[in-house]
CSV table of C-alpha atoms in Angstrom, one decimal:
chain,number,residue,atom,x,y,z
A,1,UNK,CA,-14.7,2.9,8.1
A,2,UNK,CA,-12.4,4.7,10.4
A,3,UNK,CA,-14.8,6.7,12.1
A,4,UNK,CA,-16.7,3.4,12.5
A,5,UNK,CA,-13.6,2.0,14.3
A,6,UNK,CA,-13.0,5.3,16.4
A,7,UNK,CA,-16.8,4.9,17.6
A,8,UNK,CA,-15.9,1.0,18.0
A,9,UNK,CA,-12.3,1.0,19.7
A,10,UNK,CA,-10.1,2.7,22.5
A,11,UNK,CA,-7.8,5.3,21.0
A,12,UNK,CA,-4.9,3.0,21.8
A,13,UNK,CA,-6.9,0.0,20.1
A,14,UNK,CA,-7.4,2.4,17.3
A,15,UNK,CA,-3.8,3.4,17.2
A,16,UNK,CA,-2.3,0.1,17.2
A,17,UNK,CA,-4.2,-1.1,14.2
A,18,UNK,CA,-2.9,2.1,12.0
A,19,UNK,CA,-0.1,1.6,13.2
A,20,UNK,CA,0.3,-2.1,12.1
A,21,UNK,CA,-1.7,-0.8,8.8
A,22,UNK,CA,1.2,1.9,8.1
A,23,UNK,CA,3.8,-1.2,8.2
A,24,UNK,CA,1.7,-3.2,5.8
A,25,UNK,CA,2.0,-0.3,3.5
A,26,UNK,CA,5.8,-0.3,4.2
A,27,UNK,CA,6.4,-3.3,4.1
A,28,UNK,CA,4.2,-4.4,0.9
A,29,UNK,CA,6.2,-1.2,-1.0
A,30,UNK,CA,8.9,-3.2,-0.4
A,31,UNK,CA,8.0,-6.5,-1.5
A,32,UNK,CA,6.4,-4.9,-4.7
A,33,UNK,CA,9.5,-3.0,-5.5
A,34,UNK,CA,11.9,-5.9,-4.9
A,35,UNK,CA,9.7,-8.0,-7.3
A,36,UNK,CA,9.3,-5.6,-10.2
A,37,UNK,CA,13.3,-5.3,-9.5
A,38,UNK,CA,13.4,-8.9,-10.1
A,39,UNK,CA,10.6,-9.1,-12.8
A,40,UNK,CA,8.7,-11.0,-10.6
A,41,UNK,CA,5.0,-10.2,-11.2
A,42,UNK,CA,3.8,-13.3,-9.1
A,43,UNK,CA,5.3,-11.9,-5.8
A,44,UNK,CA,4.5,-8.5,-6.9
A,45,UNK,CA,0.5,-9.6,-7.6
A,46,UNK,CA,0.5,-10.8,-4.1
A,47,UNK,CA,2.0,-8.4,-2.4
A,48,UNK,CA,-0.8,-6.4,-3.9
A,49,UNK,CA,-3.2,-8.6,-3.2
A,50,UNK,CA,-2.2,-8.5,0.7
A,51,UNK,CA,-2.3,-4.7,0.5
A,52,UNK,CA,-5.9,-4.4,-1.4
A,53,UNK,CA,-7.5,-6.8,1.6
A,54,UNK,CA,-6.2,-4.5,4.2
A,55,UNK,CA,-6.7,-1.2,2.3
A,56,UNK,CA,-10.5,-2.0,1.9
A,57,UNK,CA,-10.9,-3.8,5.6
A,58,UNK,CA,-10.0,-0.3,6.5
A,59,UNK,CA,-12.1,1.6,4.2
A,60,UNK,CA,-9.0,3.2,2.1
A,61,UNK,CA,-10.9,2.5,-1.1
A,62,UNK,CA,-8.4,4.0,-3.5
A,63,UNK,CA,-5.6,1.9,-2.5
A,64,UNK,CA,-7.3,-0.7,-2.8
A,65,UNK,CA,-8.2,-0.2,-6.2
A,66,UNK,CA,-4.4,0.6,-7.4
A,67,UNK,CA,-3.7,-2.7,-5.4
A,68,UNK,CA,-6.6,-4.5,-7.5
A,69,UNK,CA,-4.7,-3.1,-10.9
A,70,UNK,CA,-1.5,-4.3,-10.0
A,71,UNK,CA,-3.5,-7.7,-9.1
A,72,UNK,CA,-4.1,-8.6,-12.9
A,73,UNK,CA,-1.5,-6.1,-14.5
A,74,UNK,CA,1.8,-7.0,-16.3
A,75,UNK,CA,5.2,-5.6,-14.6
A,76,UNK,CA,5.2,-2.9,-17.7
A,77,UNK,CA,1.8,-1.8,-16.0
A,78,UNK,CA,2.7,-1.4,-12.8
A,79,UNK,CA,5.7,0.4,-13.2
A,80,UNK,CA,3.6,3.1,-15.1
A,81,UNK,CA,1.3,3.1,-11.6
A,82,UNK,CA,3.6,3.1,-9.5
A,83,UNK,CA,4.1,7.3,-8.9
A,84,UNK,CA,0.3,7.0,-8.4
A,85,UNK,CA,0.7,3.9,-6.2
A,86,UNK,CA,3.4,6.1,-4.0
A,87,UNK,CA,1.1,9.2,-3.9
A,88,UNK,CA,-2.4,7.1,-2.7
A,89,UNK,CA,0.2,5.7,0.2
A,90,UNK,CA,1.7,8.4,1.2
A,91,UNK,CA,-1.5,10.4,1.2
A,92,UNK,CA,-3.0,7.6,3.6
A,93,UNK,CA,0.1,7.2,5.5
A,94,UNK,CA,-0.5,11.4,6.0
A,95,UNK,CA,-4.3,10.9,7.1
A,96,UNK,CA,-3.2,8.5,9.8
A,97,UNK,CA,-0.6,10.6,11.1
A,98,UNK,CA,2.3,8.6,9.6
A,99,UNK,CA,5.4,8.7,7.9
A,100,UNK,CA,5.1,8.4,3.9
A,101,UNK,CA,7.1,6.1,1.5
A,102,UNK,CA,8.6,9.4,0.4
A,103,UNK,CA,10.9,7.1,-0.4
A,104,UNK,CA,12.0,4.0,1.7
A,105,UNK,CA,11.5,2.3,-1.1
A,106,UNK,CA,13.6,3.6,-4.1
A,107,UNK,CA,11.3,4.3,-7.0
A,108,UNK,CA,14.4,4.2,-9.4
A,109,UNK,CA,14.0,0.4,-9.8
A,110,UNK,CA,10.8,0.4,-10.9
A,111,UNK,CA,11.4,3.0,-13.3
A,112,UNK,CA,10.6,1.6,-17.2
């Protein structure tokens, strides 16, 4: 899908919608982490749900799976994905040249 973009847009086309794509990942880390905080799985399932469109618009399938899992998963499940959740991000956030979640978000909260 990205190469498909790179044939499709300017560089600077390309780079804005990383760009915007790396602050979705941000900010959705965020919003998941402040609602598992909470115990909040409704805002946590969307914020997943906003993150898994994106992901797979842009081809990054395996975020977008974890994003599916936290979907239809209980808070006790996602706080067991979460280390995998922050590695598929940060390894995506890597490929486009971008700064990882290593960690804005502070994984201690979602810790079981």
């Amino acid at each position: 899908m990205i190469a498909q973009l790179q044939a499709d847009l300017e560089a600077d086309e390309l780079a804005e919608i990383l760009a915007a794509f790396a602050a979705d990942i941000h900010s959705r880390a965020d919003q998941l982490a402040a609602a598992l905080a909470a115990g909040d799985t409704g805002l946590a399932h969307r914020a997943a749900h906003s993150l898994k469109g994106a992901a797979l618009n842009l081809g990054r399938q395996r975020l977008g799976l974890i994003c599916a899992h936290f979907q239809h998963a209980g808070q006790a499940d996602i706080k067991a994905l979460w280390p995998e959740f922050a590695a598929i991000c940060d390894a995506v956030l890597a490929a486009q040249g971008q700064t990882g979640l290593a960690f804005e978000v502070d994984s201690s909260i979602v810790r079981a």
